[in-house]
mmCIF file of C-alpha atoms and ligand atoms in Angstrom:
data_model
loop_
_atom_site.group_PDB
_atom_site.id
_atom_site.type_symbol
_atom_site.label_atom_id
_atom_site.label_comp_id
_atom_site.label_asym_id
_atom_site.label_seq_id
_atom_site.Cartn_x
_atom_site.Cartn_y
_atom_site.Cartn_z
ATOM 1 C CA UNK R 1 -7.641 18.128 25.187
ATOM 2 C CA UNK R 2 -5.828 19.479 22.172
ATOM 3 C CA UNK R 3 -6.636 17.939 18.793
ATOM 4 C CA UNK R 4 -5.294 14.458 18.123
ATOM 5 C CA UNK R 5 -4.080 13.106 14.805
ATOM 6 C CA UNK R 6 -6.768 11.019 13.121
ATOM 7 C CA UNK R 7 -4.300 8.172 12.610
ATOM 8 C CA UNK R 8 -3.599 7.978 16.352
ATOM 9 C CA UNK R 9 -7.318 7.926 17.156
ATOM 10 C CA UNK R 10 -7.869 5.196 14.573
ATOM 11 C CA UNK R 11 -4.948 3.066 15.774
ATOM 12 C CA UNK R 12 -6.441 3.260 19.251
ATOM 13 C CA UNK R 13 -9.828 2.243 17.814
ATOM 14 C CA UNK R 14 -8.180 -0.694 16.051
ATOM 15 C CA UNK R 15 -6.649 -1.912 19.315
ATOM 16 C CA UNK R 16 -10.093 -1.685 20.915
ATOM 17 C CA UNK R 17 -11.620 -3.481 17.890
ATOM 18 C CA UNK R 18 -13.944 -0.501 17.442
ATOM 19 C CA UNK R 19 -14.721 2.137 14.849
ATOM 20 C CA UNK R 20 -14.693 5.938 15.024
ATOM 21 C CA UNK R 21 -17.200 8.008 13.084
ATOM 22 C CA UNK R 22 -15.890 10.826 10.911
ATOM 23 C CA UNK R 23 -18.758 13.302 10.625
ATOM 24 C CA UNK R 24 -18.937 16.069 8.050
ATOM 25 C CA UNK R 25 -20.023 19.338 9.668
ATOM 26 C CA UNK R 26 -20.295 22.828 8.225
ATOM 27 C CA UNK R 27 -21.070 25.402 10.912
ATOM 28 C CA UNK R 28 -20.682 26.113 14.592
ATOM 29 C CA UNK R 29 -23.726 24.147 15.763
ATOM 30 C CA UNK R 30 -23.044 21.084 13.656
ATOM 31 C CA UNK R 31 -19.485 20.927 15.035
ATOM 32 C CA UNK R 32 -20.513 21.555 18.644
ATOM 33 C CA UNK R 33 -23.302 18.974 18.717
ATOM 34 C CA UNK R 34 -20.875 16.294 17.504
ATOM 35 C CA UNK R 35 -18.182 17.176 20.049
ATOM 36 C CA UNK R 36 -20.659 17.519 22.937
ATOM 37 C CA UNK R 37 -22.243 14.138 22.149
ATOM 38 C CA UNK R 38 -18.838 12.471 21.895
ATOM 39 C CA UNK R 39 -17.877 13.975 25.258
ATOM 40 C CA UNK R 40 -21.136 12.858 26.910
ATOM 41 C CA UNK R 41 -20.487 9.332 25.651
ATOM 42 C CA UNK R 42 -16.689 9.426 26.095
ATOM 43 C CA UNK R 43 -16.245 8.229 22.515
ATOM 44 C CA UNK R 44 -13.467 9.561 20.234
ATOM 45 C CA UNK R 45 -14.654 11.396 17.128
ATOM 46 C CA UNK R 46 -13.280 12.991 13.954
ATOM 47 C CA UNK R 47 -14.629 16.296 12.641
ATOM 48 C CA UNK R 48 -14.472 16.830 8.897
ATOM 49 C CA UNK R 49 -15.683 19.358 6.333
ATOM 50 C CA UNK R 50 -16.252 19.019 2.608
ATOM 51 C CA UNK R 51 -14.175 21.573 0.667
ATOM 52 C CA UNK R 52 -17.386 22.858 -0.989
ATOM 53 C CA UNK R 53 -18.805 23.805 2.410
ATOM 54 C CA UNK R 54 -16.085 26.402 2.912
ATOM 55 C CA UNK R 55 -18.631 28.746 1.313
ATOM 56 C CA UNK R 56 -20.598 28.349 4.569
ATOM 57 C CA UNK R 57 -17.578 28.352 6.891
ATOM 58 C CA UNK R 58 -14.017 29.144 5.747
ATOM 59 C CA UNK R 59 -11.610 26.245 6.361
ATOM 60 C CA UNK R 60 -9.513 28.246 8.820
ATOM 61 C CA UNK R 61 -12.653 29.176 10.803
ATOM 62 C CA UNK R 62 -13.791 25.547 10.852
ATOM 63 C CA UNK R 63 -10.367 24.532 12.164
ATOM 64 C CA UNK R 64 -10.269 27.281 14.799
ATOM 65 C CA UNK R 65 -13.743 26.476 16.151
ATOM 66 C CA UNK R 66 -13.074 22.719 16.228
ATOM 67 C CA UNK R 67 -9.704 23.245 17.922
ATOM 68 C CA UNK R 68 -11.249 25.506 20.557
ATOM 69 C CA UNK R 69 -14.155 23.159 21.321
ATOM 70 C CA UNK R 70 -11.849 20.114 21.364
ATOM 71 C CA UNK R 71 -9.675 21.851 23.974
ATOM 72 C CA UNK R 72 -12.671 22.038 26.326
ATOM 73 C CA UNK R 73 -13.382 18.262 26.371
ATOM 74 C CA UNK R 74 -11.593 15.099 27.487
ATOM 75 C CA UNK R 75 -12.538 12.753 24.667
ATOM 76 C CA UNK R 76 -10.092 12.619 21.718
ATOM 77 C CA UNK R 77 -11.137 14.806 18.775
ATOM 78 C CA UNK R 78 -9.586 14.708 15.299
ATOM 79 C CA UNK R 79 -9.866 17.329 12.545
ATOM 80 C CA UNK R 80 -9.578 16.407 8.885
ATOM 81 C CA UNK R 81 -10.333 17.991 5.534
ATOM 82 C CA UNK R 82 -12.640 15.500 3.788
ATOM 83 C CA UNK R 83 -12.045 14.698 0.094
ATOM 84 C CA UNK R 84 -9.353 17.288 -0.566
ATOM 85 C CA UNK R 85 -9.477 17.375 -4.376
ATOM 86 C CA UNK R 86 -5.959 18.623 -5.112
ATOM 87 C CA UNK R 87 -2.652 19.791 -3.638
ATOM 88 C CA UNK R 88 -3.691 23.463 -3.513
ATOM 89 C CA UNK R 89 -6.862 22.806 -1.492
ATOM 90 C CA UNK R 90 -5.073 20.531 0.955
ATOM 91 C CA UNK R 91 -2.435 23.219 1.491
ATOM 92 C CA UNK R 92 -5.181 25.794 2.110
ATOM 93 C CA UNK R 93 -6.438 23.494 4.875
ATOM 94 C CA UNK R 94 -2.924 23.002 6.244
ATOM 95 C CA UNK R 95 -2.450 26.774 6.437
ATOM 96 C CA UNK R 96 -5.877 27.012 8.051
ATOM 97 C CA UNK R 97 -4.802 24.730 10.902
ATOM 98 C CA UNK R 98 -6.078 21.242 9.994
ATOM 99 C CA UNK R 99 -4.250 18.507 11.870
ATOM 100 C CA UNK R 100 -5.162 15.608 9.521
ATOM 101 C CA UNK R 101 -5.764 15.546 5.781
ATOM 102 C CA UNK R 102 -7.575 13.570 3.135
ATOM 103 C CA UNK R 103 -6.495 13.762 -0.496
ATOM 104 C CA UNK R 104 -8.942 12.046 -2.819
ATOM 105 C CA UNK R 105 -7.724 11.614 -6.373
ATOM 106 C CA UNK R 106 -9.289 8.152 -6.637
ATOM 107 C CA UNK R 107 -11.210 9.084 -9.806
ATOM 108 C CA UNK R 108 -7.901 9.375 -11.662
ATOM 109 C CA UNK R 109 -5.935 6.429 -13.036
ATOM 110 C CA UNK R 110 -3.774 4.485 -10.574
ATOM 111 C CA UNK R 111 -0.442 6.136 -11.474
ATOM 112 C CA UNK R 112 -1.862 9.650 -11.259
ATOM 113 C CA UNK R 113 -3.637 8.817 -7.986
ATOM 114 C CA UNK R 114 -0.298 7.579 -6.599
ATOM 115 C CA UNK R 115 1.568 10.662 -7.841
ATOM 116 C CA UNK R 116 -0.855 13.282 -6.470
ATOM 117 C CA UNK R 117 -1.426 11.447 -3.176
ATOM 118 C CA UNK R 118 2.323 10.974 -2.600
ATOM 119 C CA UNK R 119 2.898 14.692 -3.195
ATOM 120 C CA UNK R 120 0.405 15.641 -0.462
ATOM 121 C CA UNK R 121 1.774 12.966 1.902
ATOM 122 C CA UNK R 122 5.341 14.245 1.502
ATOM 123 C CA UNK R 123 4.437 17.821 2.421
ATOM 124 C CA UNK R 124 1.968 16.891 5.168
ATOM 125 C CA UNK R 125 4.366 14.468 6.826
ATOM 126 C CA UNK R 126 7.055 17.154 6.896
ATOM 127 C CA UNK R 127 4.557 19.227 8.890
ATOM 128 C CA UNK R 128 3.477 16.389 11.214
ATOM 129 C CA UNK R 129 0.087 15.951 9.532
ATOM 130 C CA UNK R 130 -1.295 12.472 8.798
ATOM 131 C CA UNK R 131 -2.991 11.695 5.491
ATOM 132 C CA UNK R 132 -5.900 9.569 4.287
ATOM 133 C CA UNK R 133 -5.877 8.538 0.635
ATOM 134 C CA UNK R 134 -8.500 6.692 -1.390
ATOM 135 C CA UNK R 135 -8.134 3.788 -3.747
ATOM 136 C CA UNK R 136 -10.983 2.260 -5.697
ATOM 137 C CA UNK R 137 -13.441 5.043 -6.302
ATOM 138 C CA UNK R 138 -16.367 5.515 -3.863
ATOM 139 C CA UNK R 139 -18.920 7.201 -6.116
ATOM 140 C CA UNK R 140 -22.435 8.553 -5.654
ATOM 141 C CA UNK R 141 -25.350 6.538 -4.277
ATOM 142 C CA UNK R 142 -27.776 7.960 -6.847
ATOM 143 C CA UNK R 143 -25.865 5.934 -9.465
ATOM 144 C CA UNK R 144 -26.347 2.232 -8.711
ATOM 145 C CA UNK R 145 -23.371 1.147 -10.826
ATOM 146 C CA UNK R 146 -21.049 3.152 -8.536
ATOM 147 C CA UNK R 147 -21.659 0.757 -5.649
ATOM 148 C CA UNK R 148 -22.771 -2.410 -7.432
ATOM 149 C CA UNK R 149 -20.058 -2.695 -10.071
ATOM 150 C CA UNK R 150 -17.050 -4.506 -8.597
ATOM 151 C CA UNK R 151 -14.798 -2.878 -11.226
ATOM 152 C CA UNK R 152 -14.931 0.216 -8.975
ATOM 153 C CA UNK R 153 -13.887 -1.763 -5.900
ATOM 154 C CA UNK R 154 -10.406 -1.707 -4.347
ATOM 155 C CA UNK R 155 -8.041 -4.472 -5.474
ATOM 156 C CA UNK R 156 -6.035 -6.098 -2.695
ATOM 157 C CA UNK R 157 -2.693 -6.074 -4.555
ATOM 158 C CA UNK R 158 -3.198 -2.453 -5.612
ATOM 159 C CA UNK R 159 -4.016 -1.404 -2.041
ATOM 160 C CA UNK R 160 -0.686 -2.838 -0.871
ATOM 161 C CA UNK R 161 1.183 -1.091 -3.701
ATOM 162 C CA UNK R 162 -0.681 2.196 -3.138
ATOM 163 C CA UNK R 163 0.202 2.307 0.566
ATOM 164 C CA UNK R 164 3.841 1.479 -0.142
ATOM 165 C CA UNK R 165 4.284 4.040 -2.902
ATOM 166 C CA UNK R 166 2.317 6.947 -1.368
ATOM 167 C CA UNK R 167 3.095 6.544 2.333
ATOM 168 C CA UNK R 168 -0.541 7.236 3.320
ATOM 169 C CA UNK R 169 -1.383 6.682 6.983
ATOM 170 C CA UNK R 170 -5.054 5.807 6.446
ATOM 171 C CA UNK R 171 -6.786 4.251 3.441
ATOM 172 C CA UNK R 172 -10.359 4.711 2.204
ATOM 173 C CA UNK R 173 -11.477 1.673 0.251
ATOM 174 C CA UNK R 174 -14.308 0.857 -2.102
ATOM 175 C CA UNK R 175 -16.230 -2.293 -1.155
ATOM 176 C CA UNK R 176 -19.792 -1.475 -2.188
ATOM 177 C CA UNK R 177 -20.702 1.880 -0.654
ATOM 178 C CA UNK R 178 -21.309 5.301 -2.199
ATOM 179 C CA UNK R 179 -22.028 8.865 -1.025
ATOM 180 C CA UNK R 180 -25.601 10.080 -0.560
ATOM 181 C CA UNK R 181 -28.966 8.304 -0.513
ATOM 182 C CA UNK R 182 -28.871 4.787 -2.011
ATOM 183 C CA UNK R 183 -31.402 3.970 -4.736
ATOM 184 C CA UNK R 184 -31.239 0.282 -3.680
ATOM 185 C CA UNK R 185 -29.792 -1.499 -0.637
ATOM 186 C CA UNK R 186 -25.990 -1.717 -0.760
ATOM 187 C CA UNK R 187 -24.272 -5.053 -0.218
ATOM 188 C CA UNK R 188 -20.747 -4.804 1.111
ATOM 189 C CA UNK R 189 -18.017 -7.045 -0.246
ATOM 190 C CA UNK R 190 -16.903 -8.273 3.183
ATOM 191 C CA UNK R 191 -14.602 -10.928 1.796
ATOM 192 C CA UNK R 192 -12.645 -8.282 -0.080
ATOM 193 C CA UNK R 193 -12.488 -6.185 3.103
ATOM 194 C CA UNK R 194 -11.060 -9.141 5.027
ATOM 195 C CA UNK R 195 -8.431 -9.675 2.349
ATOM 196 C CA UNK R 196 -7.442 -5.986 2.250
ATOM 197 C CA UNK R 197 -7.269 -5.888 6.041
ATOM 198 C CA UNK R 198 -5.073 -8.985 6.134
ATOM 199 C CA UNK R 199 -2.699 -7.634 3.471
ATOM 200 C CA UNK R 200 -2.306 -4.117 4.936
ATOM 201 C CA UNK R 201 -1.521 -2.668 8.348
ATOM 202 C CA UNK R 202 -2.969 0.840 8.341
ATOM 203 C CA UNK R 203 -6.488 1.926 9.421
ATOM 204 C CA UNK R 204 -9.189 1.428 6.769
ATOM 205 C CA UNK R 205 -12.091 3.791 6.114
ATOM 206 C CA UNK R 206 -15.602 3.150 4.857
ATOM 207 C CA UNK R 207 -17.096 6.156 3.085
ATOM 208 C CA UNK R 208 -20.794 6.514 2.311
ATOM 209 C CA UNK R 209 -22.030 5.541 5.776
ATOM 210 C CA UNK R 210 -25.561 6.912 5.360
ATOM 211 C CA UNK R 211 -28.106 4.189 4.626
ATOM 212 C CA UNK R 212 -25.842 1.155 5.015
ATOM 213 C CA UNK R 213 -27.814 -1.471 7.012
ATOM 214 C CA UNK R 214 -26.608 -1.770 10.612
ATOM 215 C CA UNK R 215 -25.752 -5.468 10.384
ATOM 216 C CA UNK R 216 -23.451 -4.784 7.437
ATOM 217 C CA UNK R 217 -21.791 -1.898 9.243
ATOM 218 C CA UNK R 218 -21.149 -4.089 12.293
ATOM 219 C CA UNK R 219 -19.722 -6.815 10.052
ATOM 220 C CA UNK R 220 -17.428 -4.245 8.419
ATOM 221 C CA UNK R 221 -16.228 -2.933 11.808
ATOM 222 C CA UNK R 222 -15.477 -6.512 12.885
ATOM 223 C CA UNK R 223 -13.410 -7.000 9.726
ATOM 224 C CA UNK R 224 -11.120 -4.004 10.076
ATOM 225 C CA UNK R 225 -12.994 -0.786 9.261
ATOM 226 C CA UNK R 226 -11.775 1.751 11.859
ATOM 227 C CA UNK R 227 -13.398 4.904 10.469
ATOM 228 C CA UNK R 228 -16.929 5.344 9.171
ATOM 229 C CA UNK R 229 -17.583 8.494 7.166
ATOM 230 C CA UNK R 230 -21.040 9.915 7.684
ATOM 231 C CA UNK R 231 -22.477 13.076 6.101
ATOM 232 C CA UNK R 232 -25.799 12.909 4.216
ATOM 233 C CA UNK R 233 -27.757 11.345 7.090
ATOM 234 C CA UNK R 234 -26.624 14.154 9.420
ATOM 235 C CA UNK R 235 -27.624 16.875 6.982
ATOM 236 C CA UNK R 236 -31.008 15.228 6.331
ATOM 237 C CA UNK R 237 -31.675 14.854 10.046
ATOM 238 C CA UNK R 238 -30.753 18.480 10.791
ATOM 239 C CA UNK R 239 -33.272 19.621 8.213
ATOM 240 C CA UNK R 240 -35.987 17.221 9.379
ATOM 241 C CA UNK R 241 -35.574 18.149 13.046
ATOM 242 C CA UNK R 242 -35.645 21.891 12.279
ATOM 243 C CA UNK R 243 -38.773 21.438 10.133
ATOM 244 C CA UNK R 244 -40.520 19.361 12.782
ATOM 245 C CA UNK R 245 -39.804 21.903 15.545
ATOM 246 C CA UNK R 246 -40.976 24.800 13.411
ATOM 247 C CA UNK R 247 -44.149 22.983 12.399
ATOM 248 C CA UNK R 248 -44.962 22.159 16.026
ATOM 249 C CA UNK R 249 -44.950 25.908 16.647
ATOM 250 C CA UNK R 250 -44.008 25.710 20.317
ATOM 251 C CA UNK R 251 -40.944 27.942 20.161
ATOM 252 C CA UNK R 252 -40.636 31.664 19.589
ATOM 253 C CA UNK R 253 -39.918 32.329 15.912
ATOM 254 C CA UNK R 254 -36.260 33.130 16.487
ATOM 255 C CA UNK R 255 -33.279 31.358 14.966
ATOM 256 C CA UNK R 256 -31.594 31.182 18.374
ATOM 257 C CA UNK R 257 -34.627 29.404 19.884
ATOM 258 C CA UNK R 258 -34.656 26.938 17.004
ATOM 259 C CA UNK R 259 -30.961 26.150 17.494
ATOM 260 C CA UNK R 260 -31.496 25.512 21.200
ATOM 261 C CA UNK R 261 -34.524 23.301 20.582
ATOM 262 C CA UNK R 262 -32.569 21.220 18.063
ATOM 263 C CA UNK R 263 -29.773 20.360 20.469
ATOM 264 C CA UNK R 264 -31.297 17.398 22.319
ATOM 265 C CA UNK R 265 -32.800 15.582 19.302
ATOM 266 C CA UNK R 266 -29.514 16.010 17.434
ATOM 267 C CA UNK R 267 -27.526 14.638 20.374
ATOM 268 C CA UNK R 268 -29.802 11.605 20.435
ATOM 269 C CA UNK R 269 -29.334 11.009 16.723
ATOM 270 C CA UNK R 270 -25.550 11.380 16.863
ATOM 271 C CA UNK R 271 -25.348 9.157 19.947
ATOM 272 C CA UNK R 272 -27.041 6.326 18.052
ATOM 273 C CA UNK R 273 -24.427 6.366 15.283
ATOM 274 C CA UNK R 274 -21.463 6.750 17.628
ATOM 275 C CA UNK R 275 -22.654 3.872 19.834
ATOM 276 C CA UNK R 276 -23.159 1.608 16.840
ATOM 277 C CA UNK R 277 -19.521 2.085 15.855
ATOM 278 C CA UNK R 278 -18.139 2.237 19.410
ATOM 279 C CA UNK R 279 -20.246 -0.105 21.573
ATOM 280 C CA UNK R 280 -19.605 -0.261 25.315
HETATM 281 P P1 LIG Z 1 -22.599 9.797 3.213
HETATM 282 O O1 LIG Z 1 -22.957 11.199 2.818
HETATM 283 O O2 LIG Z 1 -23.214 8.788 2.299
HETATM 284 O O3 LIG Z 1 -22.884 9.515 4.652
HETATM 285 O O4 LIG Z 1 -21.031 9.648 2.992
HETATM 286 C C1 LIG Z 1 -20.189 10.482 3.706
HETATM 287 C C2 LIG Z 1 -18.773 10.332 3.314
HETATM 288 O O5 LIG Z 1 -18.312 9.291 2.899
HETATM 289 C C3 LIG Z 1 -17.923 11.518 3.508
HETATM 290 O O6 LIG Z 1 -16.616 11.318 3.147
#
């Protein structure tokens, strides 16, 4: 199938009362293992890349590989730049062939976040590209205050205003998660999520998926989260699996043999996360 817009995949997920995982990948194998697992399971998926990882794989190459692999499978696949930091970077991704976009200027004050997000939305919509924005900053998990301090969380009234004024199709919200490895267990503000979900009618995204306890994730999916962003746990697992295989010493010392040996354990890992968000 050709690539689908993330917003269409997420609206479908919402109707099914399920959640789609947006995985951050960075090279051919990490893209392919996600798409192959999604196809095996017949679960929709969204491929994303951090702008910083374009040093590993240029954005246009990431888009071309994802588009080609998506065309070979039946399950819906989305392609989004994750955390586009500014207009110029999002336009680089648009030129490179991305079909969905995230602009994240949530660290700026509300008015500036509205202004910069609206600018990206206007251009992307003219090109048929859907946009995720972020309101209420999702910070880093190494800094406890980023996910414990409710001052950083999304306000319900502001979420409504933000959607109206920017025209975003998808909204990332802050309800107690952060990116990376948590220094203490996160506790999601589920009541706030329910209120935001009731006041808005576009798909909601939970960033910082790595390390959030499963029961809290399930509770968030049941309360309107349609996209779970997941990155650190994938990168950690890739490293751990490669290390374990090399230490076992059963393969020939060739990169190609290592890649092949990693495939099954990585499928199993990815399947677990996809099934949690998209149960049968
Ligand atoms: P984690 O790295 O904590 O899984 O967060 C990923 C994310 O939110 C990407 O946008």
